Amino acid sequence: MAQHSQLEPERYALESQIRECYGRCAYTHKTHEKMAERLHTRHKRGKWANIILSSLITGGAVSVVFAEGSAWEEYAGYATAFLSVLSLIFNAYLKDLDPGALAQRHREAGSDIWNIREAYLSLITDILDQGSDLAALRERRDGLQAALHKIYHAAPHTDGKAYGKAQDALKNNEDLTFTEHEIDVMLPASLRRSGRK
């Protein structure tokens, strides 16, 4: 394993940049995972709410039929009409937002970002090999950056809540900046700078 202090300045600068890119990818990947989890939960709750509303509407309609001529018939009719309108609004809301499809898009973006994250990890390993060509390493870095840009351009937006959950999951309180220790915690032991002598 190359010693940190023995890395030439250009190689060290490149490694530092790629470590930062790796950290950002780790956060973005986890944020998309958390966003997908939250949307999936919302989708499941929406399905259950729809089932409950449908059951109440069906129960109200049956009550109207069997309560014909009683005082209950009028109340059941109003309640059923109200629940029907509520169900229509709720279904229109779910159709427009479609949290299930959006959750899938977040999963796909997370998967694509995971692949780039792992490529950055491989690049860090190759940078530490003193015999590797710096020009070729920079070319790989530029290729990864272009690929990541395409992924980010097509990826759905995340929010602060998902990012906060990603922070908790990665045990970090920094906002897109990483100390040596924080990146070391995310890297395998063999690639940690703190383990080099």
PDB file of C-alpha atoms in Angstrom:
ATOM      1  CA  MET A   1       0.000   0.000   0.000  1.00  0.00           C
ATOM      2  CA  ALA A   2       1.374   3.408  -0.938  1.00  0.00           C
ATOM      3  CA  GLN A   3       2.141   5.651   1.958  1.00  0.00           C
ATOM      4  CA  HIS A   4       0.209   8.911   2.050  1.00  0.00           C
ATOM      5  CA  SER A   5       3.353  10.936   2.719  1.00  0.00           C
ATOM      6  CA  GLN A   6       5.115   9.333  -0.253  1.00  0.00           C
ATOM      7  CA  LEU A   7       2.481  10.289  -2.832  1.00  0.00           C
ATOM      8  CA  GLU A   8       3.745  12.891  -5.272  1.00  0.00           C
ATOM      9  CA  PRO A   9       1.843  16.200  -5.053  1.00  0.00           C
ATOM     10  CA  GLU A  10      -0.107  15.716  -8.322  1.00  0.00           C
ATOM     11  CA  ARG A  11      -1.153  12.191  -7.357  1.00  0.00           C
ATOM     12  CA  TYR A  12      -2.127  13.344  -3.873  1.00  0.00           C
ATOM     13  CA  ALA A  13      -4.223  16.215  -5.310  1.00  0.00           C
ATOM     14  CA  LEU A  14      -6.001  13.811  -7.673  1.00  0.00           C
ATOM     15  CA  GLU A  15      -6.626  11.333  -4.865  1.00  0.00           C
ATOM     16  CA  SER A  16      -8.050  14.128  -2.682  1.00  0.00           C
ATOM     17  CA  GLN A  17     -10.434  15.202  -5.427  1.00  0.00           C
ATOM     18  CA  ILE A  18     -11.604  11.645  -6.087  1.00  0.00           C
ATOM     19  CA  ARG A  19     -12.104  10.991  -2.367  1.00  0.00           C
ATOM     20  CA  GLU A  20     -14.376  14.057  -2.246  1.00  0.00           C
ATOM     21  CA  CYS A  21     -16.281  12.795  -5.307  1.00  0.00           C
ATOM     22  CA  TYR A  22     -16.608   9.393  -3.677  1.00  0.00           C
ATOM     23  CA  GLY A  23     -18.043  10.987  -0.524  1.00  0.00           C
ATOM     24  CA  ARG A  24     -20.559  13.029  -2.484  1.00  0.00           C
ATOM     25  CA  CYS A  25     -21.652   9.965  -4.444  1.00  0.00           C
ATOM     26  CA  ALA A  26     -22.079   8.037  -1.197  1.00  0.00           C
ATOM     27  CA  TYR A  27     -24.360  10.770   0.144  1.00  0.00           C
ATOM     28  CA  THR A  28     -26.345  11.153  -3.065  1.00  0.00           C
ATOM     29  CA  HIS A  29     -26.801   7.399  -3.382  1.00  0.00           C
ATOM     30  CA  LYS A  30     -28.050   7.133   0.204  1.00  0.00           C
ATOM     31  CA  THR A  31     -30.316  10.182  -0.223  1.00  0.00           C
ATOM     32  CA  HIS A  32     -32.031   8.609  -3.238  1.00  0.00           C
ATOM     33  CA  GLU A  33     -32.456   5.373  -1.269  1.00  0.00           C
ATOM     34  CA  LYS A  34     -34.083   7.251   1.626  1.00  0.00           C
ATOM     35  CA  MET A  35     -36.313   9.196  -0.764  1.00  0.00           C
ATOM     36  CA  ALA A  36     -37.406   5.936  -2.422  1.00  0.00           C
ATOM     37  CA  GLU A  37     -38.151   4.375   0.972  1.00  0.00           C
ATOM     38  CA  ARG A  38     -40.303   7.337   2.020  1.00  0.00           C
ATOM     39  CA  LEU A  39     -42.209   7.403  -1.284  1.00  0.00           C
ATOM     40  CA  HIS A  40     -42.741   3.643  -1.135  1.00  0.00           C
ATOM     41  CA  THR A  41     -44.205   4.014   2.366  1.00  0.00           C
ATOM     42  CA  ARG A  42     -46.442   6.844   1.131  1.00  0.00           C
ATOM     43  CA  HIS A  43     -47.537   4.666  -1.790  1.00  0.00           C
ATOM     44  CA  LYS A  44     -48.417   1.757   0.519  1.00  0.00           C
ATOM     45  CA  ARG A  45     -50.353   4.054   2.865  1.00  0.00           C
ATOM     46  CA  GLY A  46     -52.182   5.529  -0.114  1.00  0.00           C
ATOM     47  CA  LYS A  47     -53.239   2.070  -1.271  1.00  0.00           C
ATOM     48  CA  TRP A  48     -54.503   1.204   2.205  1.00  0.00           C
ATOM     49  CA  ALA A  49     -56.348   4.526   2.481  1.00  0.00           C
ATOM     50  CA  ASN A  50     -57.962   3.822  -0.884  1.00  0.00           C
ATOM     51  CA  ILE A  51     -59.046   0.352   0.260  1.00  0.00           C
ATOM     52  CA  ILE A  52     -60.519   1.794   3.463  1.00  0.00           C
ATOM     53  CA  LEU A  53     -62.358   4.550   1.572  1.00  0.00           C
ATOM     54  CA  SER A  54     -63.733   2.011  -0.917  1.00  0.00           C
ATOM     55  CA  SER A  55     -64.885  -0.210   1.939  1.00  0.00           C
ATOM     56  CA  LEU A  56     -66.655   2.701   3.647  1.00  0.00           C
ATOM     57  CA  ILE A  57     -68.330   3.746   0.388  1.00  0.00           C
ATOM     58  CA  THR A  58     -69.465   0.181  -0.243  1.00  0.00           C
ATOM     59  CA  GLY A  59     -70.754  -0.093   3.328  1.00  0.00           C
ATOM     60  CA  GLY A  60     -72.601   3.215   2.949  1.00  0.00           C
ATOM     61  CA  ALA A  61     -74.193   2.137  -0.335  1.00  0.00           C
ATOM     62  CA  VAL A  62     -75.328  -1.162   1.202  1.00  0.00           C
ATOM     63  CA  SER A  63     -76.704   0.731   4.218  1.00  0.00           C
ATOM     64  CA  VAL A  64     -78.715   3.021   1.958  1.00  0.00           C
ATOM     65  CA  VAL A  65     -80.256  -0.002   0.214  1.00  0.00           C
ATOM     66  CA  PHE A  66     -81.149  -1.848   3.437  1.00  0.00           C
ATOM     67  CA  ALA A  67     -82.095   1.223   5.463  1.00  0.00           C
ATOM     68  CA  GLU A  68     -84.676   2.340   2.936  1.00  0.00           C
ATOM     69  CA  GLY A  69     -87.431   4.381   4.554  1.00  0.00           C
ATOM     70  CA  SER A  70     -85.581   4.938   7.842  1.00  0.00           C
ATOM     71  CA  ALA A  71     -83.923   8.078   9.210  1.00  0.00           C
ATOM     72  CA  TRP A  72     -80.559   6.359   8.789  1.00  0.00           C
ATOM     73  CA  GLU A  73     -81.029   6.236   5.000  1.00  0.00           C
ATOM     74  CA  GLU A  74     -80.560  10.007   4.608  1.00  0.00           C
ATOM     75  CA  TYR A  75     -77.410  10.131   6.783  1.00  0.00           C
ATOM     76  CA  ALA A  76     -75.924   7.108   5.046  1.00  0.00           C
ATOM     77  CA  GLY A  77     -76.620   8.692   1.658  1.00  0.00           C
ATOM     78  CA  TYR A  78     -74.860  11.940   2.613  1.00  0.00           C
ATOM     79  CA  ALA A  79     -71.926  10.091   4.171  1.00  0.00           C
ATOM     80  CA  THR A  80     -71.572   7.871   1.099  1.00  0.00           C
ATOM     81  CA  ALA A  81     -71.700  10.866  -1.248  1.00  0.00           C
ATOM     82  CA  PHE A  82     -69.076  12.690   0.851  1.00  0.00           C
ATOM     83  CA  LEU A  83     -66.801   9.636   0.925  1.00  0.00           C
ATOM     84  CA  SER A  84     -67.215   9.183  -2.845  1.00  0.00           C
ATOM     85  CA  VAL A  85     -66.099  12.773  -3.493  1.00  0.00           C
ATOM     86  CA  LEU A  86     -63.196  12.314  -1.065  1.00  0.00           C
ATOM     87  CA  SER A  87     -62.199   9.103  -2.865  1.00  0.00           C
ATOM     88  CA  LEU A  88     -62.291  10.861  -6.234  1.00  0.00           C
ATOM     89  CA  ILE A  89     -60.048  13.685  -4.974  1.00  0.00           C
ATOM     90  CA  PHE A  90     -57.677  11.219  -3.323  1.00  0.00           C
ATOM     91  CA  ASN A  91     -57.383   9.057  -6.456  1.00  0.00           C
ATOM     92  CA  ALA A  92     -56.778  12.114  -8.645  1.00  0.00           C
ATOM     93  CA  TYR A  93     -54.019  13.182  -6.236  1.00  0.00           C
ATOM     94  CA  LEU A  94     -52.391   9.740  -6.357  1.00  0.00           C
ATOM     95  CA  LYS A  95     -52.686   9.601 -10.153  1.00  0.00           C
ATOM     96  CA  ASP A  96     -50.920  12.949 -10.625  1.00  0.00           C
ATOM     97  CA  LEU A  97     -48.129  12.316  -8.130  1.00  0.00           C
ATOM     98  CA  ASP A  98     -47.804   8.516  -8.436  1.00  0.00           C
ATOM     99  CA  PRO A  99     -45.456   7.976  -5.481  1.00  0.00           C
ATOM    100  CA  GLY A 100     -44.864   4.364  -6.547  1.00  0.00           C
ATOM    101  CA  ALA A 101     -43.428   5.356  -9.935  1.00  0.00           C
ATOM    102  CA  LEU A 102     -41.414   8.175  -8.377  1.00  0.00           C
ATOM    103  CA  ALA A 103     -39.995   5.769  -5.786  1.00  0.00           C
ATOM    104  CA  GLN A 104     -38.881   3.496  -8.636  1.00  0.00           C
ATOM    105  CA  ARG A 105     -37.138   6.416 -10.376  1.00  0.00           C
ATOM    106  CA  HIS A 106     -35.258   7.180  -7.146  1.00  0.00           C
ATOM    107  CA  ARG A 107     -34.229   3.518  -6.849  1.00  0.00           C
ATOM    108  CA  GLU A 108     -32.931   3.567 -10.427  1.00  0.00           C
ATOM    109  CA  ALA A 109     -31.010   6.821  -9.870  1.00  0.00           C
ATOM    110  CA  GLY A 110     -29.549   5.405  -6.649  1.00  0.00           C
ATOM    111  CA  SER A 111     -28.472   2.257  -8.469  1.00  0.00           C
ATOM    112  CA  ASP A 112     -26.780   4.266 -11.221  1.00  0.00           C
ATOM    113  CA  ILE A 113     -25.029   6.481  -8.668  1.00  0.00           C
ATOM    114  CA  TRP A 114     -23.921   3.416  -6.701  1.00  0.00           C
ATOM    115  CA  ASN A 115     -22.154   2.178  -9.830  1.00  0.00           C
ATOM    116  CA  ILE A 116     -20.288   5.492 -10.196  1.00  0.00           C
ATOM    117  CA  ARG A 117     -19.450   5.453  -6.479  1.00  0.00           C
ATOM    118  CA  GLU A 118     -17.867   2.031  -6.853  1.00  0.00           C
ATOM    119  CA  ALA A 119     -15.943   3.229  -9.924  1.00  0.00           C
ATOM    120  CA  TYR A 120     -14.573   6.118  -7.838  1.00  0.00           C
ATOM    121  CA  LEU A 121     -13.515   3.577  -5.216  1.00  0.00           C
ATOM    122  CA  SER A 122     -11.637   1.617  -7.873  1.00  0.00           C
ATOM    123  CA  LEU A 123     -10.050   4.825  -9.114  1.00  0.00           C
ATOM    124  CA  ILE A 124      -8.791   5.649  -5.609  1.00  0.00           C
ATOM    125  CA  THR A 125      -7.192   2.213  -5.456  1.00  0.00           C
ATOM    126  CA  ASP A 126      -5.497   2.757  -8.810  1.00  0.00           C
ATOM    127  CA  ILE A 127      -4.283   6.236  -7.848  1.00  0.00           C
ATOM    128  CA  LEU A 128      -2.437   4.741  -4.875  1.00  0.00           C
ATOM    129  CA  ASP A 129      -0.498   2.508  -7.263  1.00  0.00           C
ATOM    130  CA  GLN A 130       2.574   4.663  -7.909  1.00  0.00           C
ATOM    131  CA  GLY A 131       3.086   2.951 -11.271  1.00  0.00           C
ATOM    132  CA  SER A 132      -0.290   4.007 -12.688  1.00  0.00           C
ATOM    133  CA  ASP A 133      -0.310   6.709 -15.359  1.00  0.00           C
ATOM    134  CA  LEU A 134      -1.716  10.018 -14.077  1.00  0.00           C
ATOM    135  CA  ALA A 135      -2.990  11.077 -17.514  1.00  0.00           C
ATOM    136  CA  ALA A 136      -4.993   7.845 -17.821  1.00  0.00           C
ATOM    137  CA  LEU A 137      -6.329   8.296 -14.280  1.00  0.00           C
ATOM    138  CA  ARG A 138      -7.452  11.847 -15.101  1.00  0.00           C
ATOM    139  CA  GLU A 139      -9.155  10.567 -18.239  1.00  0.00           C
ATOM    140  CA  ARG A 140     -11.085   8.022 -16.147  1.00  0.00           C
ATOM    141  CA  ARG A 141     -12.006  10.781 -13.677  1.00  0.00           C
ATOM    142  CA  ASP A 142     -13.353  12.954 -16.505  1.00  0.00           C
ATOM    143  CA  GLY A 143     -15.341  10.014 -17.896  1.00  0.00           C
ATOM    144  CA  LEU A 144     -16.897   9.368 -14.490  1.00  0.00           C
ATOM    145  CA  GLN A 145     -17.765  13.036 -14.119  1.00  0.00           C
ATOM    146  CA  ALA A 146     -19.522  13.059 -17.516  1.00  0.00           C
ATOM    147  CA  ALA A 147     -21.433   9.865 -16.660  1.00  0.00           C
ATOM    148  CA  LEU A 148     -22.456  11.264 -13.287  1.00  0.00           C
ATOM    149  CA  HIS A 149     -23.668  14.491 -14.901  1.00  0.00           C
ATOM    150  CA  LYS A 150     -26.001  12.479 -17.163  1.00  0.00           C
ATOM    151  CA  ILE A 151     -27.360  10.571 -14.164  1.00  0.00           C
ATOM    152  CA  TYR A 152     -27.939  13.746 -12.141  1.00  0.00           C
ATOM    153  CA  HIS A 153     -29.598  15.446 -15.102  1.00  0.00           C
ATOM    154  CA  ALA A 154     -32.199  12.671 -15.408  1.00  0.00           C
ATOM    155  CA  ALA A 155     -32.594  11.884 -11.689  1.00  0.00           C
ATOM    156  CA  PRO A 156     -35.667  13.056  -9.763  1.00  0.00           C
ATOM    157  CA  HIS A 157     -35.134  15.720  -7.127  1.00  0.00           C
ATOM    158  CA  THR A 158     -34.590  14.798  -3.501  1.00  0.00           C
ATOM    159  CA  ASP A 159     -35.419  16.900  -0.471  1.00  0.00           C
ATOM    160  CA  GLY A 160     -33.883  17.963   2.802  1.00  0.00           C
ATOM    161  CA  LYS A 161     -35.682  15.295   4.785  1.00  0.00           C
ATOM    162  CA  ALA A 162     -34.174  12.530   2.645  1.00  0.00           C
ATOM    163  CA  TYR A 163     -30.748  14.137   2.909  1.00  0.00           C
ATOM    164  CA  GLY A 164     -31.099  14.323   6.712  1.00  0.00           C
ATOM    165  CA  LYS A 165     -31.941  10.640   6.834  1.00  0.00           C
ATOM    166  CA  ALA A 166     -28.931   9.908   4.619  1.00  0.00           C
ATOM    167  CA  GLN A 167     -26.746  11.905   7.004  1.00  0.00           C
ATOM    168  CA  ASP A 168     -28.000   9.878   9.944  1.00  0.00           C
ATOM    169  CA  ALA A 169     -27.490   6.644   8.036  1.00  0.00           C
ATOM    170  CA  LEU A 170     -23.903   7.596   7.180  1.00  0.00           C
ATOM    171  CA  LYS A 171     -23.245   9.014  10.675  1.00  0.00           C
ATOM    172  CA  ASN A 172     -22.198  12.426   9.459  1.00  0.00           C
ATOM    173  CA  ASN A 173     -23.221  15.970  10.277  1.00  0.00           C
ATOM    174  CA  GLU A 174     -21.245  17.806   7.575  1.00  0.00           C
ATOM    175  CA  ASP A 175     -22.985  19.240   4.505  1.00  0.00           C
ATOM    176  CA  LEU A 176     -21.124  17.945   1.439  1.00  0.00           C
ATOM    177  CA  THR A 177     -17.707  18.462   3.026  1.00  0.00           C
ATOM    178  CA  PHE A 178     -15.784  15.600   4.478  1.00  0.00           C
ATOM    179  CA  THR A 179     -12.978  15.339   6.974  1.00  0.00           C
ATOM    180  CA  GLU A 180     -10.320  12.689   6.402  1.00  0.00           C
ATOM    181  CA  HIS A 181     -11.908  10.634   9.172  1.00  0.00           C
ATOM    182  CA  GLU A 182     -15.437  10.831   7.717  1.00  0.00           C
ATOM    183  CA  ILE A 183     -14.326   9.598   4.304  1.00  0.00           C
ATOM    184  CA  ASP A 184     -12.141   6.975   5.982  1.00  0.00           C
ATOM    185  CA  VAL A 185     -15.212   5.672   7.831  1.00  0.00           C
ATOM    186  CA  MET A 186     -16.970   5.133   4.486  1.00  0.00           C
ATOM    187  CA  LEU A 187     -13.952   3.548   2.760  1.00  0.00           C
ATOM    188  CA  PRO A 188     -12.703  -0.024   3.254  1.00  0.00           C
ATOM    189  CA  ALA A 189      -9.922  -0.268   5.852  1.00  0.00           C
ATOM    190  CA  SER A 190      -7.253  -0.911   3.217  1.00  0.00           C
ATOM    191  CA  LEU A 191      -7.952   2.463   1.551  1.00  0.00           C
ATOM    192  CA  ARG A 192      -8.107   4.603   4.687  1.00  0.00           C
ATOM    193  CA  ARG A 193      -5.488   7.301   5.039  1.00  0.00           C
ATOM    194  CA  SER A 194      -5.559   6.977   8.817  1.00  0.00           C
ATOM    195  CA  GLY A 195      -4.294   3.399   8.485  1.00  0.00           C
ATOM    196  CA  ARG A 196      -1.235   4.325   6.429  1.00  0.00           C
ATOM    197  CA  LYS A 197       2.127   4.564   8.037  1.00  0.00           C
TER     198      LYS A 197
END
